[in-house]
Coordinates of C-alpha atoms (C1' of nucleotides) in Angstrom, one line a residue:
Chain A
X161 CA 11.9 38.1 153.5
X162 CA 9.5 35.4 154.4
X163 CA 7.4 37.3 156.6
X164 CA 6.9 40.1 153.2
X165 CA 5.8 37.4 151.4
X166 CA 3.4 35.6 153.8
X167 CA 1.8 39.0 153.9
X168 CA 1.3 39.3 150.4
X169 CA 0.1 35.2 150.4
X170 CA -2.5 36.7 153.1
X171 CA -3.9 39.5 151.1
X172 CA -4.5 37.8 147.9
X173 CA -6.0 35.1 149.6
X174 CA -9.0 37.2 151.2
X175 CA -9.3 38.3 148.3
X176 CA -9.9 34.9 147.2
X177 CA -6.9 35.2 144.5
X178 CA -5.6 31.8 145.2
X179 CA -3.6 30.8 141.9
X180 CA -1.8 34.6 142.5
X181 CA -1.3 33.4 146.0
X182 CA 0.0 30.1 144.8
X183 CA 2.5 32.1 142.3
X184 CA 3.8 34.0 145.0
X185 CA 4.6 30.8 146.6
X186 CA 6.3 29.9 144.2
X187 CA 8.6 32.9 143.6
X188 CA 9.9 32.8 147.1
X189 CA 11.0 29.1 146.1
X190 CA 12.6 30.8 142.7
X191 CA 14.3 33.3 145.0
X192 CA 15.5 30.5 147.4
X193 CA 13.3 31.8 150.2
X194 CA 11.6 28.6 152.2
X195 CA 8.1 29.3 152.2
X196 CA 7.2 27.9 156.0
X197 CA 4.3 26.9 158.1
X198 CA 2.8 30.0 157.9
X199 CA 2.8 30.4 154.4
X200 CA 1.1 27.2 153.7
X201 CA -1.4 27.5 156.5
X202 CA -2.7 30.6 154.9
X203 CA -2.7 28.9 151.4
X204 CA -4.5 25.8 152.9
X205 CA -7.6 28.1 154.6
X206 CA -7.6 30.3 151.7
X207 CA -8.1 27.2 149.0
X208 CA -10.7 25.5 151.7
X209 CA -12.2 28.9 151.6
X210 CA -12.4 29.7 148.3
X211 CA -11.9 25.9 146.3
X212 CA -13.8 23.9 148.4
X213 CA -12.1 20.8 150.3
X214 CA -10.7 18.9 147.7
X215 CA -7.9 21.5 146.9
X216 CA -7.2 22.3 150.6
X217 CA -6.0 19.0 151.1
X218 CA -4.1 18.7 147.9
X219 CA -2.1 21.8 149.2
X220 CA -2.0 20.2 152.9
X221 CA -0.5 17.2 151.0
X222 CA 2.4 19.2 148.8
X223 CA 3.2 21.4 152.4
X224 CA 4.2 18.0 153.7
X225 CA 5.9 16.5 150.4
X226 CA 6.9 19.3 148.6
X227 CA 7.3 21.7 151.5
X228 CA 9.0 19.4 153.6
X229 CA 7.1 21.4 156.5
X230 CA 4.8 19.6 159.1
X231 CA 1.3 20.9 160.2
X232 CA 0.9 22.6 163.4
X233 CA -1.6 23.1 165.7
X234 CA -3.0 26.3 163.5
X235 CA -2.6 23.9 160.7
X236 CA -4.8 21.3 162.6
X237 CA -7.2 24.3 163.6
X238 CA -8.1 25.4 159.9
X239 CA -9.3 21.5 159.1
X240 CA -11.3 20.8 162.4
X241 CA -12.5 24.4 161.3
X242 CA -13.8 23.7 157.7
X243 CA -15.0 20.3 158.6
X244 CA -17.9 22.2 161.2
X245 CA -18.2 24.6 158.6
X246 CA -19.1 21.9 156.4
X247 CA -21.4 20.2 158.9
X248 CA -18.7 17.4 158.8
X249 CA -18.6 16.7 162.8
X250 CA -17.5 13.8 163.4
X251 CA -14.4 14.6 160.3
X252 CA -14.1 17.3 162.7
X253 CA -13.6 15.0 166.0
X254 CA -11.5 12.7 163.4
X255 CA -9.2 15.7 163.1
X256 CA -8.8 16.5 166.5
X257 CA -7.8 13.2 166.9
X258 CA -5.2 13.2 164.4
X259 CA -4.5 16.4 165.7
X260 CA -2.9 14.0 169.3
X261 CA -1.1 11.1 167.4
X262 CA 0.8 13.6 165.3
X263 CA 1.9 15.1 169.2
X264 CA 0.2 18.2 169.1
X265 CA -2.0 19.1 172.0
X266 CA -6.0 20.5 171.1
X267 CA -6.3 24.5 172.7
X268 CA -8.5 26.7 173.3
X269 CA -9.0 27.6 169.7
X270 CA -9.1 23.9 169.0
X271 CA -12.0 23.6 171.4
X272 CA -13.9 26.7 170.5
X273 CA -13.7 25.6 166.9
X274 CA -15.5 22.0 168.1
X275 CA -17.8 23.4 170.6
X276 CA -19.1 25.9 167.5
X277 CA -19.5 23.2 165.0
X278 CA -21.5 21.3 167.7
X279 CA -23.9 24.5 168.4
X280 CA -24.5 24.7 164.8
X281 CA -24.8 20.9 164.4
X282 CA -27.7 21.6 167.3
X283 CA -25.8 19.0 169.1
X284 CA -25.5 21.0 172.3
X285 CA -24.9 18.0 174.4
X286 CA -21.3 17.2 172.6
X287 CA -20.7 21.0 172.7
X288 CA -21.2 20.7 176.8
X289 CA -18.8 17.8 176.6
X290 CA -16.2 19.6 174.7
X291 CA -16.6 22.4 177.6
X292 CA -16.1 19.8 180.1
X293 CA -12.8 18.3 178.8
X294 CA -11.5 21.7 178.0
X295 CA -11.4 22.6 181.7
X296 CA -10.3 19.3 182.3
X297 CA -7.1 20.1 180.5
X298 CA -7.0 23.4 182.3
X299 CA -7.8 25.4 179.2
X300 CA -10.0 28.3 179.8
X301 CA -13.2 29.2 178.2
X302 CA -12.8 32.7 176.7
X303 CA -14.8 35.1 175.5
X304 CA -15.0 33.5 172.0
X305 CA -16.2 30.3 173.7
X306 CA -18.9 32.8 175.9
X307 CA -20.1 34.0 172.5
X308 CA -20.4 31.0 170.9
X309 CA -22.7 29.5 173.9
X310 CA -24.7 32.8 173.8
X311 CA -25.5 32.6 170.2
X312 CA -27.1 29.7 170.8
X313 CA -29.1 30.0 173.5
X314 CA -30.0 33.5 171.8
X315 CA -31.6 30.7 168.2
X316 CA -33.2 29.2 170.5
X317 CA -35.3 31.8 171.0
X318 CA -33.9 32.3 175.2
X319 CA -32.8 36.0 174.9
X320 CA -33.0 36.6 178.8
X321 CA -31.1 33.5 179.6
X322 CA -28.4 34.9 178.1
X323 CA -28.3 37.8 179.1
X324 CA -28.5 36.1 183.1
X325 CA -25.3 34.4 181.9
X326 CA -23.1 37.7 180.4
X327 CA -24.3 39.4 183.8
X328 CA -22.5 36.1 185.8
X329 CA -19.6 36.3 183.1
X330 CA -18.9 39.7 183.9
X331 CA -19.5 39.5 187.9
X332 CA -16.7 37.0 186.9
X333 CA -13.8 39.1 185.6
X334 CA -15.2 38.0 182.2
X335 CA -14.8 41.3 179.7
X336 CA -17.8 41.4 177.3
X337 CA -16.8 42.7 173.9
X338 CA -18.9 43.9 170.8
X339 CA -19.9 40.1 169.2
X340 CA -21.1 39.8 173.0
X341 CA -23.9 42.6 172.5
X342 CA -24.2 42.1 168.8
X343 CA -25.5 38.6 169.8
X344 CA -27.8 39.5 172.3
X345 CA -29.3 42.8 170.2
X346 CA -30.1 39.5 167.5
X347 CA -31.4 37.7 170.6
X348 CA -33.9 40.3 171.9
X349 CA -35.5 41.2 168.4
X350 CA -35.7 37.5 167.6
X351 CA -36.8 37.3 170.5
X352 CA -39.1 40.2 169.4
X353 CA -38.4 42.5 172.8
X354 CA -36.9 45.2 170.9
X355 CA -37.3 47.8 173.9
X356 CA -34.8 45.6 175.7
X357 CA -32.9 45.4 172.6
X358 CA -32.3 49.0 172.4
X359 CA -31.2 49.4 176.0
X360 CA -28.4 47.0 175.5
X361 CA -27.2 48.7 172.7
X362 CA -27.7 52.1 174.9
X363 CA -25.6 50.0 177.7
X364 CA -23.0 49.0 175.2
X365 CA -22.2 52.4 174.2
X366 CA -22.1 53.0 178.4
X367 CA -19.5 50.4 179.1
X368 CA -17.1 52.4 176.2
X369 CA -17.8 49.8 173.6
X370 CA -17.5 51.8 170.2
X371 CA -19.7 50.4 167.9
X372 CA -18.7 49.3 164.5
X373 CA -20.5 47.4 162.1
X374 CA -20.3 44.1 163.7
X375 CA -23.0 45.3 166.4
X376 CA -24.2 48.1 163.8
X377 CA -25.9 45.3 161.5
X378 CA -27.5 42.9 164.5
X379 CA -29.4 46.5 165.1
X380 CA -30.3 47.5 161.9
X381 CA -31.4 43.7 161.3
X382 CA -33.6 44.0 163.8
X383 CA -35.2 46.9 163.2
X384 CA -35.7 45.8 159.9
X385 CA -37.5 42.8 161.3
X386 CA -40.1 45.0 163.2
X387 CA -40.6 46.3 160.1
X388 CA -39.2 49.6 160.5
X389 CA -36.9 50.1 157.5
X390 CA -36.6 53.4 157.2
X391 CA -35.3 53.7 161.2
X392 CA -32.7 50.9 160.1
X393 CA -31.4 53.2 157.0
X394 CA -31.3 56.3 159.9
X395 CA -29.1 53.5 161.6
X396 CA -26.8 53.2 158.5
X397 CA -26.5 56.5 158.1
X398 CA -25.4 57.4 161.6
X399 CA -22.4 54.8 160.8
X400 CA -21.7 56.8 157.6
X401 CA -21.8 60.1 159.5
X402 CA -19.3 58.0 162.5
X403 CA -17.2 57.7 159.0
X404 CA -17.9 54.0 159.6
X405 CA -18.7 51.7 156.3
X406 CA -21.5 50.0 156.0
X407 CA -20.6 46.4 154.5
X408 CA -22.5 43.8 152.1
X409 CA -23.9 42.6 155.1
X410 CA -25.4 45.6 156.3
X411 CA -26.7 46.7 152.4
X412 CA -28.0 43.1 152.2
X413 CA -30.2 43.8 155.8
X414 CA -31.7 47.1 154.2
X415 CA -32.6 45.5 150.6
X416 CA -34.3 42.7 152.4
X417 CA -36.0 44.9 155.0
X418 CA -37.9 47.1 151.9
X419 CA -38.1 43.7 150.5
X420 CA -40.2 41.9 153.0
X421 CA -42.0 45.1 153.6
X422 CA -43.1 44.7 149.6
X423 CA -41.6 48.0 149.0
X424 CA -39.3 46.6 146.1
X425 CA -39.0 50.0 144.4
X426 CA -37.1 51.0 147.6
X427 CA -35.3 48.1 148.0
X428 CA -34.2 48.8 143.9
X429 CA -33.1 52.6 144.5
X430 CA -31.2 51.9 147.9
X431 CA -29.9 48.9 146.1
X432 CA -29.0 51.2 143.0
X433 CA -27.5 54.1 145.2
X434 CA -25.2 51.7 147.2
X435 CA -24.3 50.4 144.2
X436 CA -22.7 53.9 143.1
X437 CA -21.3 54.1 146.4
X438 CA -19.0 51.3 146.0
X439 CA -21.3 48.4 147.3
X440 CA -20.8 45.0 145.6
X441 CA -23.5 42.8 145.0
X442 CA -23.5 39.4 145.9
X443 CA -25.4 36.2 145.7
X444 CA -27.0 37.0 149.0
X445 CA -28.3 40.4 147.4
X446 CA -29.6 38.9 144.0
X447 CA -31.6 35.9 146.1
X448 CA -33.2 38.9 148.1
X449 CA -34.4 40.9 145.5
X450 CA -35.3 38.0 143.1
X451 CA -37.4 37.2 146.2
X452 CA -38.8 40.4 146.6
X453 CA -39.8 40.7 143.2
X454 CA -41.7 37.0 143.4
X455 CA -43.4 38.4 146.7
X456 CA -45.2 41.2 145.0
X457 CA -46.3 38.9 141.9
X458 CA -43.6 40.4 139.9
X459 CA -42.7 37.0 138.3
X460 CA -41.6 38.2 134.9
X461 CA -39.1 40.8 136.0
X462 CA -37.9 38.2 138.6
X463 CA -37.7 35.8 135.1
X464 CA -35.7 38.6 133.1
X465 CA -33.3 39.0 135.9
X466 CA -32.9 35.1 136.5
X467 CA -32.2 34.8 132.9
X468 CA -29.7 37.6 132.8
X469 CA -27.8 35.8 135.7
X470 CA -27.9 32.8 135.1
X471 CA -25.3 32.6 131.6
X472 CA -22.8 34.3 134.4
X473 CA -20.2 32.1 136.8
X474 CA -21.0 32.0 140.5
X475 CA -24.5 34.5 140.0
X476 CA -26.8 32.0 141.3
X477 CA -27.2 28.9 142.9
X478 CA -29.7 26.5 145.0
X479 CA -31.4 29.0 146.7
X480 CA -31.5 31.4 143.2
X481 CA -33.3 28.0 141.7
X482 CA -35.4 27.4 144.6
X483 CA -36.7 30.8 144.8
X484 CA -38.0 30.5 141.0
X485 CA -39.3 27.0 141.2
X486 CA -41.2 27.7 144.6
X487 CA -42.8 30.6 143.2
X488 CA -44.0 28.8 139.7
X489 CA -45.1 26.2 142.0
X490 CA -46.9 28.7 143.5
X491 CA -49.0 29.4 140.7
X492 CA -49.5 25.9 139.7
X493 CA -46.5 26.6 136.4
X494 CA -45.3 22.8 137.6
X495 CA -43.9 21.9 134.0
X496 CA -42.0 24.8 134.0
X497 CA -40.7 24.2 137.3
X498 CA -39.7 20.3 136.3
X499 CA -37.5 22.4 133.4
X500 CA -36.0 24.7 136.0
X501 CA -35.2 21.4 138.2
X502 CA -33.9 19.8 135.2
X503 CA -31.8 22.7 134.8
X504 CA -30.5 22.6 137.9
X505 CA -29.6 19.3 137.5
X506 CA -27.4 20.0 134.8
X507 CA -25.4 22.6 136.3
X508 CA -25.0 20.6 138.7
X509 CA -26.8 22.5 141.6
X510 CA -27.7 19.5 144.0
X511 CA -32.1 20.1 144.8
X512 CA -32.0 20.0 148.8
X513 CA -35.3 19.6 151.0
X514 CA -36.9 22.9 149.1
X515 CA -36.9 22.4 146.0
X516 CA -38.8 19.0 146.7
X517 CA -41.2 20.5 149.6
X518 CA -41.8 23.0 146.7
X519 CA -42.4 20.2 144.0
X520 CA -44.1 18.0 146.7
X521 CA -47.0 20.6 147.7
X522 CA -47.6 21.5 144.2
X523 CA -48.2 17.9 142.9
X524 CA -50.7 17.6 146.1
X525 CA -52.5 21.0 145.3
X526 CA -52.7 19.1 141.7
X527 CA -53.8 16.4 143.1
X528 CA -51.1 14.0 142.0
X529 CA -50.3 12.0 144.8
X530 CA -49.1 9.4 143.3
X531 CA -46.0 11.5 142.3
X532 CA -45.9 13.7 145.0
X533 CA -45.4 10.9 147.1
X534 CA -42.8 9.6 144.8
X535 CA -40.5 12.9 145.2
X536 CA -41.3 12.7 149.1
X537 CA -38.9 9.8 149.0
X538 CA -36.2 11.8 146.9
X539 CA -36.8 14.3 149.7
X540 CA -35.8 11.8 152.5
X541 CA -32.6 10.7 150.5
X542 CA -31.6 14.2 151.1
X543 CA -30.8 13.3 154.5
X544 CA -32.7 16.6 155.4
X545 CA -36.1 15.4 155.9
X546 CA -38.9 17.8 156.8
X547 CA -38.4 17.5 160.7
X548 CA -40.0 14.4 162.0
X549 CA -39.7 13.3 165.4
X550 CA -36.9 10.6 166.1
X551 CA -38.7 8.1 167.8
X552 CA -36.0 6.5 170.0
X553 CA -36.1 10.6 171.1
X554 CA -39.6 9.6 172.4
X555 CA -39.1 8.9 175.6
X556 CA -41.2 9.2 178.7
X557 CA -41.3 12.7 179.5
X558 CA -41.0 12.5 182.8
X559 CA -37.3 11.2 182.7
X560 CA -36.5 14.6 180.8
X561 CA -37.9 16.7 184.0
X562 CA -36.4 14.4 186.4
X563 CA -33.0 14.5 185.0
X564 CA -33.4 18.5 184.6
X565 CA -34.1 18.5 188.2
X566 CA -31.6 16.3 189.3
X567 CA -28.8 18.2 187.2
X568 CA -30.2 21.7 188.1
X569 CA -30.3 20.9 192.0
X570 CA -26.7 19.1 191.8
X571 CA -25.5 22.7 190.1
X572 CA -26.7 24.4 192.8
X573 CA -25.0 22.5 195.4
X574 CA -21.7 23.3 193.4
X575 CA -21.3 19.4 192.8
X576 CA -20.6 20.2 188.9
X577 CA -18.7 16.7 188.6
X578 CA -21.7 14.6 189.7
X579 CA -23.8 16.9 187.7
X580 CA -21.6 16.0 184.6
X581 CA -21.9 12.5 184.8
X582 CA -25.8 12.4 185.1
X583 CA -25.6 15.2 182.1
X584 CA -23.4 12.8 180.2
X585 CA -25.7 9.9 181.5
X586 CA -29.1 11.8 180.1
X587 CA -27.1 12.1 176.9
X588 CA -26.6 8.8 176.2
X589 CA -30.0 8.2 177.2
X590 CA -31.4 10.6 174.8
X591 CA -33.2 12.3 177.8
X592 CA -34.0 15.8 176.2
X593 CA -33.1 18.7 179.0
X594 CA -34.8 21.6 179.3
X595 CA -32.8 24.4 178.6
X596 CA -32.4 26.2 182.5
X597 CA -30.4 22.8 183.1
X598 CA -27.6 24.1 180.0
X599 CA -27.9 27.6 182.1
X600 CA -26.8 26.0 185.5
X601 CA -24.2 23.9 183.7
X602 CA -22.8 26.9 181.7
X603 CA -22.9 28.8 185.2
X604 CA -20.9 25.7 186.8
X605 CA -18.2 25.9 184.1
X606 CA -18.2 30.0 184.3
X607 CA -17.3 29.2 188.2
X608 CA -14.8 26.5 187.5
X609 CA -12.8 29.1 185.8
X610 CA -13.0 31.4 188.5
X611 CA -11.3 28.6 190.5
X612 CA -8.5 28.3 188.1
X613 CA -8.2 32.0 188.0
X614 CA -7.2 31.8 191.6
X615 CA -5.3 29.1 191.2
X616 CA -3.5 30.8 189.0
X617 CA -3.2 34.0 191.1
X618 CA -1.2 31.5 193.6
X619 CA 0.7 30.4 192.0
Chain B
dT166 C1' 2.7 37.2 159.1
dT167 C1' -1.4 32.0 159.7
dA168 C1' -6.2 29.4 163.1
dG169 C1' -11.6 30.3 167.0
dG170 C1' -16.9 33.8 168.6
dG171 C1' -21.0 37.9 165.5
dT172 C1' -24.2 40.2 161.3
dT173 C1' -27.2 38.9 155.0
dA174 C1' -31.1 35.0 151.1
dG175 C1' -35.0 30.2 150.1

DNA sequence: TTAGGGTTAG
């Protein structure tokens, strides 16, 4: 029946075998089954997965004229999804708001989708809004909206502020799960307090969490970091022994730890044994060990291998290029990274803020200024300028400590609706807030769901 | 049966 077939549409679609998937589709129609919502749904965030944007709204197109079938809220989920994923945020807020005129309410996986495309946006701010309106509407924030906060408190480099908060969450009938630890194990190492990270892990494994690989490779990552490779490989190997499998990811975290090390006859034999033991290799792996090989001077293998690659679909791509050209910039091979860029060109691999920083600091080193400055320009056409300061951003400092003060004391008072009004207030100021303010606002909407828990209870 | 949080490269 349907619901066979939508399984089958599933599976070949993470495996990324969309025309199969398609032909599927089209064999229920030939059997005079109806493929439905679901169906399509899973066809649309396979092709946005796989095809890029352009074919996921050609299919979102035939589901309505072909299908006859109208999106749903899952169906409005996967575009406000792929948007953030795309950096697209304010497609993303367009969605949402197409989302309402077509009668379907935003939820809580509407909102966790926005208020993650915000954090990785950096815009923190709109993410806090998001929060705001999503208690509003009585929606909940869940532990997927917990994580998603946490993770970026833990790039920013404030490990122990999140931590404070899971403590609150958890005070708070809030149950922490295993992307809750895996993200504050990243924080702590980042954060480089890898004592503390172990004890978390340690009070995981307390609380009954079984680890898998999803908080298995944060800890080997970090490890790795410290520069202790060979504890992260003990690491993997007590998930082989748990008759766990380690993944690309975790493979990838081991080849770039010998990597960065400069151990790249390691990184080749663990690379080379994994390889036997079913590991696939992926563009993430080749970057790494192209890289590795670059590190340690090796430029000529790195070349052979580049070469070898680069006749093949999908085996490289900017960062593969980049990687070359930053390293024969390097050693002062400019006309031979010009060819690569050239190259690139051609195969239509947009250059992005590296490649020119690459170009740009060569042709100074040469001292030829003239057309360093020239690709400085290209650079800022990227859009993705080397960070200079915004200087409407540049605004007396002491507004930022007295609207941090203000917000912080009106937390503690409990008054989180005044609180969010100066917060929305500093925002369109462009007061920056220091980050304990977020903390004390997070807190206020960890308590506001308390509330409604109650409420709930009542009722 | 479909959608959200985490982990990998420059």
């Amino acid at each position: 029946d349907v619901w066979t077939y939508n399984t089958l549409v599933k599976g070949l679609c993470d495996e990324g075998k969309i025309d199969e998937a398609i032909r599927v589709r089209d064999e229920m129609e030939s059997l005079k089954l109806i493929p439905d919502v679901v169906t399509y749904n899973t066809l649309i965030d396979g092709c946005f997965k796989w095809r890029g944007s352009t074919e996921g709204f050609r299919l979102l197109e035939e589901m309505k004229s072909r299908g006859g079938v109208e999106p749903n809220a899952v169906t409005h989920n996967i575009m406000v999804k792929w948007f953030g994923k795309e950096g697209k945020i304010n497609e993303a807020s367009d969605a949402v708001v197409k989302m309402v005129e077509s009668g379907v309410s935003p939820d809580c996986f509407t909102y966790n989708t926005m208020i993650n495309g915000f954090c990785k946006a950096g815009k923190l701010g709109e993410a806090f809004r998001m929060m705001d309106e999503m208690a509003r509407k009585g929606l909940k924030p869940d532990i997927c909206t917990l994580n998603t906060m946490l993770h970026t408190l833990c790039m920013e480099k404030k490990p122990e502020e999140a931590y404070e908060l899971t403590v609150k969450a958890r005070k708070r009938g809030y149950i922490l799960d295993e992307v809750t630890y895996g993200t504050l194990i990243m924080g702590y190492f980042k954060g480089k307090q890898e004592d503390k990270a172990l004890k978390l892990w340690e009070e995981m494994k307390k609380r009954g969490i079984v680890p898998s690989v999803v908080s298995y490779n944060p800890l080997i990552r970090g490890l790795c970091l410290s520069g202790k490779t060979d504890q992260a490989v003990d690491k993997l190997n007590e998930l082989l022994e748990k008759g766990l499998v380690p993944d690309e990811v975790s493979c990838n975290i081991i080849i770039h730890g010998y990597c960065w090390e400069g151990m790249v006859d390691k990184a080749f034999q663990f690379h080379n044994k994994m390889v036997g033991n079913s590991f696939k290799p992926d563009i993430f792996t080749r970057n790494i060990l192209l890289r590795g090989l670059c590190r340690v001077d090796m430029l000529e293998k790195a070349f052979k291998l580049f070469n070898s690659w680069i006749s093949k679909q999908n085996s490289v791509d900017v960062v593969t290029y980049n990687t070359m050209i930053s390293y024969l910039c390097k050693e002062g091979r400019l006309d031979e990274a010009f060819d690569l860029m050239t190259d690139m060109e051609v195969k239509k691999f947009e250059p992005d803020q590296y490649t020119y920083n690459a170009i740009v600091r060569a042709l100074t080193h040469a001292g030829r200024t003239e057309e360093a400055e020239k690709f400085m320009s290209k650079l800022s056409e990227t859009g993705q300028a080397v960070k200079t300061h915004d200087t409407s951003q540049e605004l007396d400092a002491s507004s930022d400590i007295m609207y941090s003060q203000q917000i912080s004391d009106l937390c503690t008072q409990g008054k989180y609706k005044e609180a969010m009004k100066l917060f929305q207030e500093s925002e369109q100021k462009g007061v920056s807030l220091n980050k304990y303010t977020y903390i004390k606002l997070m807190d206020g909407f960890l308590k506001r769901r308390k509330s409604i828990s109650k409420v709930d209870h009542a009722n």
